[in-house]
Amino acid sequence: MTLLIVFALLSIVVSFICSVLEASLLSLTPSYIAGLKESRPTLHLRLARLKDALDQPLAAILTLNTIAHTIGAAGVGAQVTKLYGDAYLGAASAVMTLLILVLSEIVPKSLGARYWRQLSPMLPPVLNTMILLLKPFIWLSDILLRLLGSHDHAADLRSEIKAMATLGNELGQLDKDEERAIANILDLHEIRVKDIMVPRTVCTIMSPNDTIENAKRFSRKQPFSRFPVLDNEQEPVGILLRQELYFEEKDPERSIRSLLKPAHVVLDQMNAEQAMGLLLRERQQMLLVYDEYGAWQGLITMEDILETILGHPILDETDTITNMRRFARRRWQYLNRS
């Protein structure tokens, strides 16, 4: 009777531990491991190694689990037959199967999936020991996997992060604006400058030959703080900051050319992520947009990119038009009809 209990307990306990380890290992997320890099660098390295070579710890866990089940089932069956005869072998097998299902599969895997953060520090020493002891079986497993042509599939992290943001919104951890902003940031590399720029038909520009006095008078009627300056061929000359006009009082009849800042030009096929990076690096607020043939198409500002991220326009008390692209389209349609 003692051996019967020992075989049953051995099988269930070992299988319980294996199931907890498996569930905890598979529940480890890349973000959790990355978060340990600063606070617990040693644990970060050990967990990262386990996740990078996931086949080895899984092979060790499954090998030990199979050995435990096999020895347990054989030992329990032999002891039941010896003590009670063949008549009770079927009943013993049914009871053992139920115990293994509940106590060494359902319960431990639920615990591992729930408490994987608390269990993560013990995973490296336990799993590395198992890998060392079961190295021959893992070696055979590696050979079989190579013969089957196993390979890693790159994770689509952008889709996963967007899915996590959607889940966060559904669980009430993120509001709708936060979910939208996260998704839009991840999509910036797919959005072309021409899709979010201010079209040239609604841009307010100046000529390099305008005098400071005329430019000052003109700027007072405009809600903008900077103006693109183009020549007669619509070639870029520079950017005029409104504040520069008021610093120059000596010669109001002089042209604005001497007050201009360099203009940065981009192609309309550049993506919004690259445009934002250029604005930040060059400490600019405005880029002039040209097509591949050198024709001026419009301009893009940091505000346009931020509006794309937020998903709605940024307006102040002086703004009367919420969508410049829609306004440009309607204006073009109106001019064509007239």
PDB file of C-alpha atoms in Angstrom, residues 92-194:
ATOM      1  CA  ALA A  92      -7.511   2.635 -10.470  1.00  0.00           C
ATOM      2  CA  SER A  93      -6.579   3.903 -13.938  1.00  0.00           C
ATOM      3  CA  ALA A  94      -9.722   6.071 -14.060  1.00  0.00           C
ATOM      4  CA  VAL A  95      -9.027   7.575 -10.619  1.00  0.00           C
ATOM      5  CA  MET A  96      -5.373   8.183 -11.470  1.00  0.00           C
ATOM      6  CA  THR A  97      -6.306   9.851 -14.763  1.00  0.00           C
ATOM      7  CA  LEU A  98      -8.751  12.166 -12.978  1.00  0.00           C
ATOM      8  CA  LEU A  99      -6.185  13.072 -10.300  1.00  0.00           C
ATOM      9  CA  ILE A 100      -3.494  13.815 -12.899  1.00  0.00           C
ATOM     10  CA  LEU A 101      -5.910  15.886 -14.987  1.00  0.00           C
ATOM     11  CA  VAL A 102      -7.004  18.060 -12.061  1.00  0.00           C
ATOM     12  CA  LEU A 103      -3.974  18.126  -9.747  1.00  0.00           C
ATOM     13  CA  SER A 104      -1.141  18.079 -12.271  1.00  0.00           C
ATOM     14  CA  GLU A 105      -2.639  19.884 -15.261  1.00  0.00           C
ATOM     15  CA  ILE A 106      -5.590  22.209 -14.615  1.00  0.00           C
ATOM     16  CA  VAL A 107      -4.697  23.510 -11.134  1.00  0.00           C
ATOM     17  CA  PRO A 108      -0.913  24.008 -11.568  1.00  0.00           C
ATOM     18  CA  LYS A 109      -1.207  25.585 -15.010  1.00  0.00           C
ATOM     19  CA  SER A 110      -3.813  27.999 -13.695  1.00  0.00           C
ATOM     20  CA  LEU A 111      -1.507  28.877 -10.800  1.00  0.00           C
ATOM     21  CA  GLY A 112       1.491  29.313 -13.108  1.00  0.00           C
ATOM     22  CA  ALA A 113      -0.454  31.556 -15.490  1.00  0.00           C
ATOM     23  CA  ARG A 114      -1.742  33.657 -12.578  1.00  0.00           C
ATOM     24  CA  TYR A 115       1.424  33.987 -10.460  1.00  0.00           C
ATOM     25  CA  TRP A 116       4.139  33.922 -13.138  1.00  0.00           C
ATOM     26  CA  ARG A 117       5.590  37.256 -11.991  1.00  0.00           C
ATOM     27  CA  GLN A 118       6.126  35.946  -8.450  1.00  0.00           C
ATOM     28  CA  LEU A 119       7.503  32.648  -9.774  1.00  0.00           C
ATOM     29  CA  SER A 120       9.832  34.167 -12.392  1.00  0.00           C
ATOM     30  CA  PRO A 121      12.927  34.434 -10.092  1.00  0.00           C
ATOM     31  CA  MET A 122      12.909  30.666  -9.476  1.00  0.00           C
ATOM     32  CA  LEU A 123      12.593  29.718 -13.154  1.00  0.00           C
ATOM     33  CA  PRO A 124      16.277  30.117 -14.209  1.00  0.00           C
ATOM     34  CA  PRO A 125      17.880  27.946 -11.478  1.00  0.00           C
ATOM     35  CA  VAL A 126      15.231  25.209 -11.660  1.00  0.00           C
ATOM     36  CA  LEU A 127      15.005  25.058 -15.443  1.00  0.00           C
ATOM     37  CA  ASN A 128      18.764  25.273 -15.991  1.00  0.00           C
ATOM     38  CA  THR A 129      19.237  22.327 -13.612  1.00  0.00           C
ATOM     39  CA  MET A 130      16.593  20.337 -15.478  1.00  0.00           C
ATOM     40  CA  ILE A 131      18.233  21.160 -18.814  1.00  0.00           C
ATOM     41  CA  LEU A 132      21.606  19.981 -17.492  1.00  0.00           C
ATOM     42  CA  LEU A 133      20.228  16.683 -16.128  1.00  0.00           C
ATOM     43  CA  LEU A 134      18.131  15.916 -19.203  1.00  0.00           C
ATOM     44  CA  LYS A 135      20.686  17.069 -21.782  1.00  0.00           C
ATOM     45  CA  PRO A 136      20.646  13.814 -23.846  1.00  0.00           C
ATOM     46  CA  PHE A 137      16.873  14.023 -24.351  1.00  0.00           C
ATOM     47  CA  ILE A 138      17.095  17.724 -25.241  1.00  0.00           C
ATOM     48  CA  TRP A 139      19.872  16.958 -27.710  1.00  0.00           C
ATOM     49  CA  LEU A 140      17.655  14.390 -29.456  1.00  0.00           C
ATOM     50  CA  SER A 141      14.796  16.889 -29.475  1.00  0.00           C
ATOM     51  CA  ASP A 142      17.009  19.532 -31.105  1.00  0.00           C
ATOM     52  CA  ILE A 143      18.041  17.074 -33.825  1.00  0.00           C
ATOM     53  CA  LEU A 144      14.412  16.210 -34.596  1.00  0.00           C
ATOM     54  CA  LEU A 145      13.412  19.876 -34.725  1.00  0.00           C
ATOM     55  CA  ARG A 146      16.237  20.653 -37.125  1.00  0.00           C
ATOM     56  CA  LEU A 147      15.196  17.735 -39.341  1.00  0.00           C
ATOM     57  CA  LEU A 148      11.639  19.061 -39.356  1.00  0.00           C
ATOM     58  CA  GLY A 149      12.916  22.461 -40.438  1.00  0.00           C
ATOM     59  CA  SER A 150      11.840  24.413 -37.395  1.00  0.00           C
ATOM     60  CA  HIS A 151      12.435  28.142 -37.503  1.00  0.00           C
ATOM     61  CA  ASP A 152      11.418  31.191 -35.553  1.00  0.00           C
ATOM     62  CA  HIS A 153       8.744  33.535 -36.825  1.00  0.00           C
ATOM     63  CA  ALA A 154       9.347  37.213 -36.222  1.00  0.00           C
ATOM     64  CA  ALA A 155       6.711  38.677 -33.945  1.00  0.00           C
ATOM     65  CA  ASP A 156       4.597  41.522 -35.298  1.00  0.00           C
ATOM     66  CA  LEU A 157       5.170  43.780 -32.304  1.00  0.00           C
ATOM     67  CA  ARG A 158       3.227  46.688 -33.776  1.00  0.00           C
ATOM     68  CA  SER A 159       0.066  44.591 -34.098  1.00  0.00           C
ATOM     69  CA  GLU A 160       0.573  43.141 -30.624  1.00  0.00           C
ATOM     70  CA  ILE A 161       0.974  46.579 -29.035  1.00  0.00           C
ATOM     71  CA  LYS A 162      -2.135  47.868 -30.817  1.00  0.00           C
ATOM     72  CA  ALA A 163      -4.051  44.787 -29.678  1.00  0.00           C
ATOM     73  CA  MET A 164      -2.873  45.399 -26.103  1.00  0.00           C
ATOM     74  CA  ALA A 165      -4.042  49.025 -26.349  1.00  0.00           C
ATOM     75  CA  THR A 166      -7.455  47.861 -27.567  1.00  0.00           C
ATOM     76  CA  LEU A 167      -7.633  45.359 -24.717  1.00  0.00           C
ATOM     77  CA  GLY A 168      -6.605  48.083 -22.266  1.00  0.00           C
ATOM     78  CA  ASN A 169      -9.485  50.228 -23.492  1.00  0.00           C
ATOM     79  CA  GLU A 170     -11.956  47.350 -23.177  1.00  0.00           C
ATOM     80  CA  LEU A 171     -10.755  46.686 -19.609  1.00  0.00           C
ATOM     81  CA  GLY A 172     -11.038  50.363 -18.693  1.00  0.00           C
ATOM     82  CA  GLN A 173      -7.283  50.843 -18.185  1.00  0.00           C
ATOM     83  CA  LEU A 174      -6.913  53.166 -21.211  1.00  0.00           C
ATOM     84  CA  ASP A 175      -9.428  55.658 -22.535  1.00  0.00           C
ATOM     85  CA  LYS A 176     -10.364  55.864 -26.217  1.00  0.00           C
ATOM     86  CA  ASP A 177      -8.051  58.815 -26.934  1.00  0.00           C
ATOM     87  CA  GLU A 178      -5.061  56.965 -25.459  1.00  0.00           C
ATOM     88  CA  GLU A 179      -5.839  53.851 -27.507  1.00  0.00           C
ATOM     89  CA  ARG A 180      -6.173  55.948 -30.672  1.00  0.00           C
ATOM     90  CA  ALA A 181      -2.909  57.808 -30.003  1.00  0.00           C
ATOM     91  CA  ILE A 182      -0.964  54.566 -29.483  1.00  0.00           C
ATOM     92  CA  ALA A 183      -2.336  53.070 -32.710  1.00  0.00           C
ATOM     93  CA  ASN A 184      -1.659  56.260 -34.691  1.00  0.00           C
ATOM     94  CA  ILE A 185       1.934  56.523 -33.423  1.00  0.00           C
ATOM     95  CA  LEU A 186       2.594  52.958 -34.576  1.00  0.00           C
ATOM     96  CA  ASP A 187       1.092  53.763 -37.993  1.00  0.00           C
ATOM     97  CA  LEU A 188       3.112  56.951 -38.610  1.00  0.00           C
ATOM     98  CA  HIS A 189       5.598  55.082 -40.797  1.00  0.00           C
ATOM     99  CA  GLU A 190       2.758  54.149 -43.179  1.00  0.00           C
ATOM    100  CA  ILE A 191       1.318  57.679 -43.514  1.00  0.00           C
ATOM    101  CA  ARG A 192       2.734  59.821 -46.334  1.00  0.00           C
ATOM    102  CA  VAL A 193       3.429  63.514 -45.914  1.00  0.00           C
ATOM    103  CA  LYS A 194       1.113  64.279 -48.836  1.00  0.00           C
TER     104      LYS A 194
END
